PDB file of C-alpha atoms in Angstrom:
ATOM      1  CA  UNK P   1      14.483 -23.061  -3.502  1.00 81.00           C
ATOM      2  CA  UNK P   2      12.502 -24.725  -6.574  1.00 86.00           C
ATOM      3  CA  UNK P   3       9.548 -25.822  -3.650  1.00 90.00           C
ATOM      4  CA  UNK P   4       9.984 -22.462  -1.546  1.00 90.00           C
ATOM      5  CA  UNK P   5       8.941 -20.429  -5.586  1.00 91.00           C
ATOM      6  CA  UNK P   6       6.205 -23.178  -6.200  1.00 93.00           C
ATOM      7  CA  UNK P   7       4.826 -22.911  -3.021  1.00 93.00           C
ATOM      8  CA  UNK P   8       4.303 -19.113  -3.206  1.00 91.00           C
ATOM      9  CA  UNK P   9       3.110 -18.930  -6.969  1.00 93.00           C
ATOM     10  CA  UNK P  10       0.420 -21.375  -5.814  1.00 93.00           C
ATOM     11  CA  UNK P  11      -0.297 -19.131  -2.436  1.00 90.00           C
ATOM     12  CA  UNK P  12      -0.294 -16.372  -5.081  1.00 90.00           C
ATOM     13  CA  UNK P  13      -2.647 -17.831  -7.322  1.00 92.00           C
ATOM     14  CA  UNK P  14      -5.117 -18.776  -4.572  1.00 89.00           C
ATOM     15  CA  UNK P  15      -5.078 -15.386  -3.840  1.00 87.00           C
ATOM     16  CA  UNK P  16      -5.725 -13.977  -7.127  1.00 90.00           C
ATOM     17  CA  UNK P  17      -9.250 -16.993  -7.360  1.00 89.00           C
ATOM     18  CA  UNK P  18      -9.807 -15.462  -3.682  1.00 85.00           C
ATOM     19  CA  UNK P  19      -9.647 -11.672  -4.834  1.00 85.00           C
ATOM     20  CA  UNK P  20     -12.238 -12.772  -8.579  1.00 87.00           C
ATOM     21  CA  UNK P  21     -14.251 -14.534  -6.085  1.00 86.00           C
ATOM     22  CA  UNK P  22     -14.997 -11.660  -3.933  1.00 83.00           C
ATOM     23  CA  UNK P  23     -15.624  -9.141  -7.002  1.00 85.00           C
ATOM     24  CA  UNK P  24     -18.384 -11.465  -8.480  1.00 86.00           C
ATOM     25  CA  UNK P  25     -20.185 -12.159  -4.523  1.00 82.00           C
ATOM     26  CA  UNK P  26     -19.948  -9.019  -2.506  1.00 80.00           C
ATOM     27  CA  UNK P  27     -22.932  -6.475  -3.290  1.00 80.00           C
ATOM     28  CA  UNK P  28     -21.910  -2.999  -3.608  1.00 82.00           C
ATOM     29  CA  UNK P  29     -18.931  -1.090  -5.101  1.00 83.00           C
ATOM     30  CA  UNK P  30     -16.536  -0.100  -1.859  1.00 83.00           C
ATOM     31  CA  UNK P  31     -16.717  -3.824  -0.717  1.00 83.00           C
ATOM     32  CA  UNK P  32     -16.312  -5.284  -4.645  1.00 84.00           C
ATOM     33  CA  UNK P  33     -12.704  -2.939  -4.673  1.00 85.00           C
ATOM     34  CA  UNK P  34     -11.734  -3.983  -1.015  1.00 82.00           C
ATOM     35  CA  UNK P  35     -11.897  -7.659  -1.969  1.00 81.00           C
ATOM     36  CA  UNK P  36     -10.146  -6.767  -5.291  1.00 82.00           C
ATOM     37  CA  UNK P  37      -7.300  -4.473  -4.044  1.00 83.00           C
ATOM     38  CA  UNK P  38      -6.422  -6.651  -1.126  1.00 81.00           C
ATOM     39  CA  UNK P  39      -6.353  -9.799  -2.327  1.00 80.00           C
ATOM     40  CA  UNK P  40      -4.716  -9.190  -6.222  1.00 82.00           C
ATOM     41  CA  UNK P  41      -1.947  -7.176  -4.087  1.00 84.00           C
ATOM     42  CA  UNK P  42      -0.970  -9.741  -2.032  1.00 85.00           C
ATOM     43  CA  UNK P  43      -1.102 -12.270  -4.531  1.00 88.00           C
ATOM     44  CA  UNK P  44       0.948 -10.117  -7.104  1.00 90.00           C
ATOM     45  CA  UNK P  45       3.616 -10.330  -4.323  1.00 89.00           C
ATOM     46  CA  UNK P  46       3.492 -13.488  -3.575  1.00 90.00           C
ATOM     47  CA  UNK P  47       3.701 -14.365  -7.296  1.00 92.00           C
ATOM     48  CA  UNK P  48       6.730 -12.132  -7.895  1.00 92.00           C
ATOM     49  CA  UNK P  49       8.659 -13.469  -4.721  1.00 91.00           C
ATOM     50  CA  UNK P  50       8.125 -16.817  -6.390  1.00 92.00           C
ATOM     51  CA  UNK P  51       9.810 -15.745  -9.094  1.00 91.00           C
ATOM     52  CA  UNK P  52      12.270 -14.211  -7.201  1.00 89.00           C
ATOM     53  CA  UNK P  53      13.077 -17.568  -5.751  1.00 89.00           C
ATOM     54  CA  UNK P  54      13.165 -19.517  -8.877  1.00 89.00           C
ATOM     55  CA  UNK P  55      15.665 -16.613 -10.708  1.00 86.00           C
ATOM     56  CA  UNK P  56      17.729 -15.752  -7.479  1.00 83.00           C
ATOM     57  CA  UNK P  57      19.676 -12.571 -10.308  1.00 81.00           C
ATOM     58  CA  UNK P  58      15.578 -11.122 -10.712  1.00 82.00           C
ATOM     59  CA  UNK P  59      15.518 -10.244  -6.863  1.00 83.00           C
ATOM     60  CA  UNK P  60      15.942  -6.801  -7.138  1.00 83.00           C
ATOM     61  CA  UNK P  61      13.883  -6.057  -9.680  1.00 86.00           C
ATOM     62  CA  UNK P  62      11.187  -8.382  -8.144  1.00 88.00           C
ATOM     63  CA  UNK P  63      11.515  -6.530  -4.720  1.00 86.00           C
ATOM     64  CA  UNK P  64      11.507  -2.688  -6.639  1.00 88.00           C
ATOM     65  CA  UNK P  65       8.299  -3.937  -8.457  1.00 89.00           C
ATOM     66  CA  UNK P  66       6.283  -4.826  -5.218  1.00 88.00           C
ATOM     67  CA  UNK P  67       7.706  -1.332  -3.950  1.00 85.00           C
ATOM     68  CA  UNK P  68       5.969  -0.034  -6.912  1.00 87.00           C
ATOM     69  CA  UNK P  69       2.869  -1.817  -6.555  1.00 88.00           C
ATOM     70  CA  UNK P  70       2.547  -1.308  -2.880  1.00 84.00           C
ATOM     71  CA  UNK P  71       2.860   2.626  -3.865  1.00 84.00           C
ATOM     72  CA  UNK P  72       0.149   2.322  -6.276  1.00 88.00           C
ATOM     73  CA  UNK P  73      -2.435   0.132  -5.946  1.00 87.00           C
ATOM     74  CA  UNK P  74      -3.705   1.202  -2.429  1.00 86.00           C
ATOM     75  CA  UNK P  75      -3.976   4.632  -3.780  1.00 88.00           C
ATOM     76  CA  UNK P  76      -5.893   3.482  -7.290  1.00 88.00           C
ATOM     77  CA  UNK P  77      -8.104   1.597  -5.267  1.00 87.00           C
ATOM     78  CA  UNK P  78      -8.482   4.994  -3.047  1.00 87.00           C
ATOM     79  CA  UNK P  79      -9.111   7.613  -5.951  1.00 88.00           C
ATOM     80  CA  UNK P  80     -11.933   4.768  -7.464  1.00 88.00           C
ATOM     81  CA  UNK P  81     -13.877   4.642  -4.037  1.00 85.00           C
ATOM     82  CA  UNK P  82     -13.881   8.153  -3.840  1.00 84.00           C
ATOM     83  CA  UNK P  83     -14.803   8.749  -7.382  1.00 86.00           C
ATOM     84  CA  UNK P  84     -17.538   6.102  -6.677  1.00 84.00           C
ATOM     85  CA  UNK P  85     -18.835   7.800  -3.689  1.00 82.00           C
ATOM     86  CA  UNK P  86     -18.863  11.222  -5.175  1.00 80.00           C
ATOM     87  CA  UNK P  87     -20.708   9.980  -8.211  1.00 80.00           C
ATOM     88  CA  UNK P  88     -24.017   7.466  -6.509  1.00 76.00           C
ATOM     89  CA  UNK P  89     -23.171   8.150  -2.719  1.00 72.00           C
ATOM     90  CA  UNK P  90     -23.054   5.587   0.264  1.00 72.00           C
ATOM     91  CA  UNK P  91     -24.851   2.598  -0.361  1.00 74.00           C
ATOM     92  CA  UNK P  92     -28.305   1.504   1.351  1.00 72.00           C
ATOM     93  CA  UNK P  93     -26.460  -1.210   3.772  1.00 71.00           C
ATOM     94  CA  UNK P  94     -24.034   0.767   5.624  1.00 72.00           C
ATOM     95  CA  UNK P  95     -24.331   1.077   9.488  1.00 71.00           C
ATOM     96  CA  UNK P  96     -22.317   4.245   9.723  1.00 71.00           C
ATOM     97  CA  UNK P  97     -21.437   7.478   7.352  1.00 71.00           C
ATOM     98  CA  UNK P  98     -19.189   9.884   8.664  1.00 70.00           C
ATOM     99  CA  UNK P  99     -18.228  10.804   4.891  1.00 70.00           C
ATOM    100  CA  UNK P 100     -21.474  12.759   4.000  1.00 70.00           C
ATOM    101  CA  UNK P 101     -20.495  15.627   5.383  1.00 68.00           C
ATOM    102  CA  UNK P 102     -17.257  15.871   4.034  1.00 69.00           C
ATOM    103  CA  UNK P 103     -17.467  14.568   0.783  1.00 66.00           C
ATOM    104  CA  UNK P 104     -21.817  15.646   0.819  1.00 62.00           C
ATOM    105  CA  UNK P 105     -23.752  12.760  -0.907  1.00 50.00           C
ATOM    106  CA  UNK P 106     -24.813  12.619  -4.465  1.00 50.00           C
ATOM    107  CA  UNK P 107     -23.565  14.733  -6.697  1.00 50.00           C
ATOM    108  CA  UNK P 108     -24.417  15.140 -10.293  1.00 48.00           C
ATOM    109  CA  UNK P 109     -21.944  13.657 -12.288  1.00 46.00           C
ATOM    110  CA  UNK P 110     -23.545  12.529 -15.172  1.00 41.00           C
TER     111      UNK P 110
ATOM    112  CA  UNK I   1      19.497  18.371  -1.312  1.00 73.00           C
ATOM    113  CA  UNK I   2      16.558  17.723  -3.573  1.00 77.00           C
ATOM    114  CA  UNK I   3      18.811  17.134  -6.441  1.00 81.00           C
ATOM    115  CA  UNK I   4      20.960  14.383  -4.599  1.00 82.00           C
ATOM    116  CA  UNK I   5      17.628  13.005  -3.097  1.00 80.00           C
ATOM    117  CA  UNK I   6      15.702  12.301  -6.909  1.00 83.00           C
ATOM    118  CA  UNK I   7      19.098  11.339  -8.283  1.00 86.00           C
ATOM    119  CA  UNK I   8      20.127   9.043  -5.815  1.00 85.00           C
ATOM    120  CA  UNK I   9      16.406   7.193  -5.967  1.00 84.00           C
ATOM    121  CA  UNK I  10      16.886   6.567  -9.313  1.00 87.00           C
ATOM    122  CA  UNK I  11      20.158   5.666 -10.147  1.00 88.00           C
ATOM    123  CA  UNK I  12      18.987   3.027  -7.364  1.00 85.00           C
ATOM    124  CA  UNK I  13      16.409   2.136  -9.164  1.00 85.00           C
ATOM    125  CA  UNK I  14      17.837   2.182 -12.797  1.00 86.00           C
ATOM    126  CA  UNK I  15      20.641  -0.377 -10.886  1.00 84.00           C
ATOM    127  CA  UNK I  16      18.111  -2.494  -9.127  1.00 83.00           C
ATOM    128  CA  UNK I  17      16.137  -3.019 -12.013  1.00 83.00           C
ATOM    129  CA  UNK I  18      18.756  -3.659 -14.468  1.00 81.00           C
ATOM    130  CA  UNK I  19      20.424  -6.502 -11.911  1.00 71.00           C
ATOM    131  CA  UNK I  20      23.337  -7.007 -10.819  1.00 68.00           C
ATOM    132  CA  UNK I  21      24.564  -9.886 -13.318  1.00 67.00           C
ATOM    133  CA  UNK I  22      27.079 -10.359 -15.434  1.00 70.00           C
ATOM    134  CA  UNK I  23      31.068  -9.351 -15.511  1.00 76.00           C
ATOM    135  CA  UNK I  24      31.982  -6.210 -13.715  1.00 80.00           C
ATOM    136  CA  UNK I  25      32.758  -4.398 -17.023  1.00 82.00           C
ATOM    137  CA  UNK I  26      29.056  -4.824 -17.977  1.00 82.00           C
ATOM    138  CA  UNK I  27      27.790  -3.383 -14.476  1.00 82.00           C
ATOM    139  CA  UNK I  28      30.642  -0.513 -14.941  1.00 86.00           C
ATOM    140  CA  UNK I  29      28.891   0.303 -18.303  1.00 86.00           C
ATOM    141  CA  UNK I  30      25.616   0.107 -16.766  1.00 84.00           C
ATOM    142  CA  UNK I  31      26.800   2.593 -13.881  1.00 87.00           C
ATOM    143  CA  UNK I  32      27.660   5.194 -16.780  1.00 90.00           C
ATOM    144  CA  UNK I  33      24.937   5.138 -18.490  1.00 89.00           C
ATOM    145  CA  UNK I  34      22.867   4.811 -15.499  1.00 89.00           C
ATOM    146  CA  UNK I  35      24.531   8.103 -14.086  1.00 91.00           C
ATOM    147  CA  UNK I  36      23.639  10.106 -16.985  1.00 92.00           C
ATOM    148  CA  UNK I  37      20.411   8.974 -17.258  1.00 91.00           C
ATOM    149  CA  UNK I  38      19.517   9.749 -14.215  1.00 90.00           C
ATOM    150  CA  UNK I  39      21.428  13.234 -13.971  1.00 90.00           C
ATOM    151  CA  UNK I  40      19.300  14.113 -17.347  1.00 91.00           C
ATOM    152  CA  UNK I  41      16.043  12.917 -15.064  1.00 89.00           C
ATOM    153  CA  UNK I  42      17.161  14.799 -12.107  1.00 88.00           C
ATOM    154  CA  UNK I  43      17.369  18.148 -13.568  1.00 86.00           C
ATOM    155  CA  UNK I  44      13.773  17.466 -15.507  1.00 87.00           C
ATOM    156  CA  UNK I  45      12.013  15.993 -11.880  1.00 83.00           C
ATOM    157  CA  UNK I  46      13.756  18.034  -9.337  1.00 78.00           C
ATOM    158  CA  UNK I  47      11.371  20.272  -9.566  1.00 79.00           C
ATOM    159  CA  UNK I  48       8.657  18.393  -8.700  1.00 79.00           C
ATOM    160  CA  UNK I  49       9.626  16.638  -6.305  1.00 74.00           C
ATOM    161  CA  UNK I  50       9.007  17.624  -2.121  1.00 69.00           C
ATOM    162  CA  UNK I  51      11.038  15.777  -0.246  1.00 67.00           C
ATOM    163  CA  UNK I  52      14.642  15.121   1.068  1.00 65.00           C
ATOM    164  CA  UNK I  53      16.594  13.082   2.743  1.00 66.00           C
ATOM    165  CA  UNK I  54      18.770  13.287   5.249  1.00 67.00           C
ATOM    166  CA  UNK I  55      21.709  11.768   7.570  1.00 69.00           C
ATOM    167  CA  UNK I  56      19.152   9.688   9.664  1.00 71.00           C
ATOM    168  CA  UNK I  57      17.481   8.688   6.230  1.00 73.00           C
ATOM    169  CA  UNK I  58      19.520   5.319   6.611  1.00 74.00           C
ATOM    170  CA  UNK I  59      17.991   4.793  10.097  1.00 78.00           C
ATOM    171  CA  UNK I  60      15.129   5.544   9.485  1.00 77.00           C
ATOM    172  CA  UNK I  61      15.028   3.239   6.666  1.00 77.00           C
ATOM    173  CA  UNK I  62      16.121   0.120   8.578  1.00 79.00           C
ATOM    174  CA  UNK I  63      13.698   0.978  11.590  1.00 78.00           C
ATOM    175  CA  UNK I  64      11.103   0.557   8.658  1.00 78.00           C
ATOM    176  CA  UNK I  65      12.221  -2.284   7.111  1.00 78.00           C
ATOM    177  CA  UNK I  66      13.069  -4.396  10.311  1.00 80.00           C
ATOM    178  CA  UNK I  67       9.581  -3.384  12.772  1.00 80.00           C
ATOM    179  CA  UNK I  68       7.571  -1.554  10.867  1.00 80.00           C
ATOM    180  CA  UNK I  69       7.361  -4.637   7.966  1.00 82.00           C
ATOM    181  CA  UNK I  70       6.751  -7.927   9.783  1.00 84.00           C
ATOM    182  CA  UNK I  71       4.109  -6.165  12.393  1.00 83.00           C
ATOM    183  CA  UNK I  72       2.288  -4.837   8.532  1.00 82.00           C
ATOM    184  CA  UNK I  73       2.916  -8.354   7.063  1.00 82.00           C
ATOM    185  CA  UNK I  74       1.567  -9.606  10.046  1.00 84.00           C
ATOM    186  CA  UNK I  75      -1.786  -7.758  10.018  1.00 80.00           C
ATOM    187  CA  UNK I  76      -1.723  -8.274   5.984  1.00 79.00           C
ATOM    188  CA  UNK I  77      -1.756 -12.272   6.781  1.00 79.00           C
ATOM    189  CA  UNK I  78      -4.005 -12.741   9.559  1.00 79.00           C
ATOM    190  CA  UNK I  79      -6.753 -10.063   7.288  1.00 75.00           C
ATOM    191  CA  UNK I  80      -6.687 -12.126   4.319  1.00 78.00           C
ATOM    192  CA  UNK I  81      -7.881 -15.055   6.256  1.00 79.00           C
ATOM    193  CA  UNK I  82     -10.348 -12.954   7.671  1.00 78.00           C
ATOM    194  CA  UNK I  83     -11.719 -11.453   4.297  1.00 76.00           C
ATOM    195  CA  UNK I  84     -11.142 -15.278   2.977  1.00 78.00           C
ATOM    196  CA  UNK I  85     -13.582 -16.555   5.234  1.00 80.00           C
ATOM    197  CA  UNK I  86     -16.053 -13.658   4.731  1.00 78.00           C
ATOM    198  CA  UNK I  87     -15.805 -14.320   0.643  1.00 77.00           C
ATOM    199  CA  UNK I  88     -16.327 -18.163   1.160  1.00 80.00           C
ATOM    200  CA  UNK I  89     -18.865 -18.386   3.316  1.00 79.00           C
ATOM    201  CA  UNK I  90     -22.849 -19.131   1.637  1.00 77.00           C
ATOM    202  CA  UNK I  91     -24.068 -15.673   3.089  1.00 76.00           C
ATOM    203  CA  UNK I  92     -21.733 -13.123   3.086  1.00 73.00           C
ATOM    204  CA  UNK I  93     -21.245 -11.077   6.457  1.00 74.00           C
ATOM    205  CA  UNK I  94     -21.251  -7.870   6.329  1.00 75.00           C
ATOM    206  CA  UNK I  95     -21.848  -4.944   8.550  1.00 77.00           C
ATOM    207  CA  UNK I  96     -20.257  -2.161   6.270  1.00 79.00           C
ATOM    208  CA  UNK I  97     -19.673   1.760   6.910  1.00 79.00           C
ATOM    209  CA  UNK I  98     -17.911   4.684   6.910  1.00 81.00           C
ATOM    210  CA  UNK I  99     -15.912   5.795   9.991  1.00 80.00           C
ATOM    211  CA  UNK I 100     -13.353   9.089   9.970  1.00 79.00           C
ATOM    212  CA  UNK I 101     -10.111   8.267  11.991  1.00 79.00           C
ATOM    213  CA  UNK I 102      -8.343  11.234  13.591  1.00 79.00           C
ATOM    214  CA  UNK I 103      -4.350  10.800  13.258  1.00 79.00           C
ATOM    215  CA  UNK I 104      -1.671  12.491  14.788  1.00 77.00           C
ATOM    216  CA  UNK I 105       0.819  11.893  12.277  1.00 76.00           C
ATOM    217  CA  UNK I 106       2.095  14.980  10.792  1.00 76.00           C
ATOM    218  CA  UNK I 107       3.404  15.156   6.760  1.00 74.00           C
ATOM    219  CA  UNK I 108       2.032  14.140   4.306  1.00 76.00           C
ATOM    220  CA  UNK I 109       4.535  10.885   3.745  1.00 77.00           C
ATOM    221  CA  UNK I 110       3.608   9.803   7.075  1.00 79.00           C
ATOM    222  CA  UNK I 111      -0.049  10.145   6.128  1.00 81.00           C
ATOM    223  CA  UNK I 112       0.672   8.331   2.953  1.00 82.00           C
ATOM    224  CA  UNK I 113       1.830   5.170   4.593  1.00 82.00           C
ATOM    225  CA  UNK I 114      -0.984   4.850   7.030  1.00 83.00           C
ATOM    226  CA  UNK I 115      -3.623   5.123   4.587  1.00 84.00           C
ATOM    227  CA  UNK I 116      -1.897   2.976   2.213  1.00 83.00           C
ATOM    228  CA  UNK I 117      -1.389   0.407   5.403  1.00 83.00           C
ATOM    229  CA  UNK I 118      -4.927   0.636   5.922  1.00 82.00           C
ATOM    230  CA  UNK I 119      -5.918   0.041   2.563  1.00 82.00           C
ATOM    231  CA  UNK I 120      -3.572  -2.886   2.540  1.00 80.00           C
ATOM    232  CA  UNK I 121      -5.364  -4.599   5.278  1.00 78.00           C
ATOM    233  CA  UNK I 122      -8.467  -6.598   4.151  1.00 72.00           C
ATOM    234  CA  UNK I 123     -11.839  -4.998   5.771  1.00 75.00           C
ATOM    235  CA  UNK I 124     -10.656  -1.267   5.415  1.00 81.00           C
ATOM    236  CA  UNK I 125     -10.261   0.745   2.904  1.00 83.00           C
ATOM    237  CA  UNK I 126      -8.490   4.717   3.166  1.00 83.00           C
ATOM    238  CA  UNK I 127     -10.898   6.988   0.595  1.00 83.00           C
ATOM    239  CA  UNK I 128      -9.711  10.068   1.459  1.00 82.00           C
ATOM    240  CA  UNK I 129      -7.620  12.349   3.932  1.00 81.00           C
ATOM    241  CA  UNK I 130      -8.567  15.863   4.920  1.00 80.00           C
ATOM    242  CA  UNK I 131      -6.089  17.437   7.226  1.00 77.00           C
ATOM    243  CA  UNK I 132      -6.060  14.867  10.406  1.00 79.00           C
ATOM    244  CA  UNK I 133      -8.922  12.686   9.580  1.00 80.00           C
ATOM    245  CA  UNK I 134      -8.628   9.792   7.658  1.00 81.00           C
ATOM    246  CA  UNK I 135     -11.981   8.190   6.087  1.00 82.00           C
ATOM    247  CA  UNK I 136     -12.160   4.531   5.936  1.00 82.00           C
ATOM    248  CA  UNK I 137     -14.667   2.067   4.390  1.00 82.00           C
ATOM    249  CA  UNK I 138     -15.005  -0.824   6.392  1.00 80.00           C
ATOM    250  CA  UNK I 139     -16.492  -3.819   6.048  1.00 78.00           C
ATOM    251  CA  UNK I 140     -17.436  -4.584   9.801  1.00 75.00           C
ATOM    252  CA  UNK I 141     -17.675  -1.625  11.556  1.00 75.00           C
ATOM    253  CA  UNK I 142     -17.046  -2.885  15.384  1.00 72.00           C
ATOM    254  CA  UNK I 143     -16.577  -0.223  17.713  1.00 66.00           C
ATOM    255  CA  UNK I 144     -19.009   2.769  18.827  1.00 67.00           C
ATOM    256  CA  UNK I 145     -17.040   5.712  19.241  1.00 69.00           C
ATOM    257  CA  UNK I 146     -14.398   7.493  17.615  1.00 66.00           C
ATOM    258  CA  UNK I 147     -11.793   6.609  19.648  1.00 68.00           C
ATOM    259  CA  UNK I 148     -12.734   2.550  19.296  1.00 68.00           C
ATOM    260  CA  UNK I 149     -12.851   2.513  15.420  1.00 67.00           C
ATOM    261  CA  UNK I 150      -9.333   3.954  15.882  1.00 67.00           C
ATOM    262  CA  UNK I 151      -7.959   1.389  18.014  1.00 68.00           C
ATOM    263  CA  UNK I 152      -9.341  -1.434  15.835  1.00 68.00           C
ATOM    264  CA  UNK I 153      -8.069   0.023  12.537  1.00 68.00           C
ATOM    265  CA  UNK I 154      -4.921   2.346  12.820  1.00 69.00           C
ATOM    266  CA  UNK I 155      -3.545   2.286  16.055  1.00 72.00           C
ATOM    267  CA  UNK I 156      -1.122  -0.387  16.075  1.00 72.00           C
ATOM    268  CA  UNK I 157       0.554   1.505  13.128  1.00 77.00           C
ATOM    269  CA  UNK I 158       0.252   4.945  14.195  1.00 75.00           C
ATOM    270  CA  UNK I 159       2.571   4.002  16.883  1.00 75.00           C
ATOM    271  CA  UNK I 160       5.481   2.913  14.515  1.00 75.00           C
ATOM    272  CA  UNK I 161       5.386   5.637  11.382  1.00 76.00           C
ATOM    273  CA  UNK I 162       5.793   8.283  15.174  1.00 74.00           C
ATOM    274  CA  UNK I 163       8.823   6.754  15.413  1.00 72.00           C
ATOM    275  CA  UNK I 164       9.495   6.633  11.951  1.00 72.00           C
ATOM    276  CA  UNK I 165       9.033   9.639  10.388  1.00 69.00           C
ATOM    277  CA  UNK I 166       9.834  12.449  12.821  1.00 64.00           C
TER     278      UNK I 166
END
């Protein structure tokens, strides 16, 4: 049990370095919050589930907290790309942009 | 309906995130006041709130739990290595764009869980859903078509949340 918690707070942990790592390299907004949603949401739950492990009474709560953050974060990370989008529009390097015409470039947003 | 539905999620909660330790006096007096509280919140949320639940809820649930999870934590695992590799190596690959996904999932809870699924796996990322379409950053945009982007993205989930939510 003590190894199974240690082993995931470390996996967790890696993910977080993974998740700083890819805000500070990748070049434009929508791929900066991919590499920081996925990676700090995976590595939240493996850092709770460690926990869980090491306090076998905390499980619930550990398992309604990742509920929680697997509610929330995708759809944070959503509302900010949009928000991003809407305010400086697609970025020079994309191959493909079906959302102009939905969502119609730049907008002035101040 | 509505009313047992909200009270019901969260007296669950209330329970699950007190914990169950401790004598069973001290979870009795946690039930009470749990029960009230959550009555009070009921009453206050109900009306908020859009959805129910009913005899097949339980089903449901445990169709979710036992296939939908592991085939999500599955694609979860095997994109982290993938957006792993991309972050570690010297120049970072990328071949990004936006791609609209047409779903036939109908409601909007349905819709909610694929676009959080897709945001959950590394590469893609759900901005925004307008009626049937889903619109997803990606960071390697592989197929051609329509049809193609679909398969690589949402297809292996779509077929689940069908079954799922109904």
């Amino acid at each position: 049990m003590e190894i199974v918690s240690q082993v995931l707070l470390v996996i967790g942990g890696l993910f977080f370095l993974l998740g700083g790592l890819g805000v500070l390299r990748m070049p434009d907004v929508f791929n900066r919050i991919q590499a920081g949603t996925k990676a700090t949401t995976l590595g939240a739950f493996a850092l709770l589930l460690g926990i869980g492990f090491m306090y076998p009474t905390w499980f619930l709560k550990v398992g309604i907290i990742i509920v929680f953050i697997a509610i929330s974060n995708p759809i944070g990370s959503s509302v900010l790309a949009k928000a991003s989008y809407k305010a400086q529009g697609a970025p020079s390097n994309v191959v493909q942009d079906d959302l102009k015409e939905f969502l119609g470039g730049t907008e002035d947003v101040g | 309906m509505k009313y047992v539905a909200t009270f019901l999620v969260l007296l669950l909660s209330y329970l699950g995130l007190v914990g169950l330790v401790g004598s069973t006096e001290q979870f009795l007096q946690e039930l009470v006041l749990g029960t009230v509280v959550s009555l009070v919140l009921t009453f206050i949320l109900a009306n908020y709130v859009n959805y129910t639940i009913d005899y097949k809820f339980p089903v449901r649930l445990l169709v979710f739990v036992f296939a939908y999870i592991p085939v999500f934590v599955w694609a979860l695992i095997l994109a982290n290595f993938d957006v792993a590799r991309r972050v570690l190596s010297p120049k970072i690959p990328l071949n990004p764009g936006f791609v609209k996904i047409k779903t036939d999932l109908e409601g909007d809870f349905a819709k909610l869980t694929l676009a959080n699924s897709i945001t959950l796996t590394p590469g893609t990322l759900s901005i925004d859903v307008d009626g049937n379409d889903i619109y997803v950053h990606t960071v390697d945009v592989k197929g051609k078509t329509p049809e193609e982007n679909k398969k690589n993205i949402s297809a292996r989930f779509e077929k689940l949340l069908g079954v799922i939510f109904k």
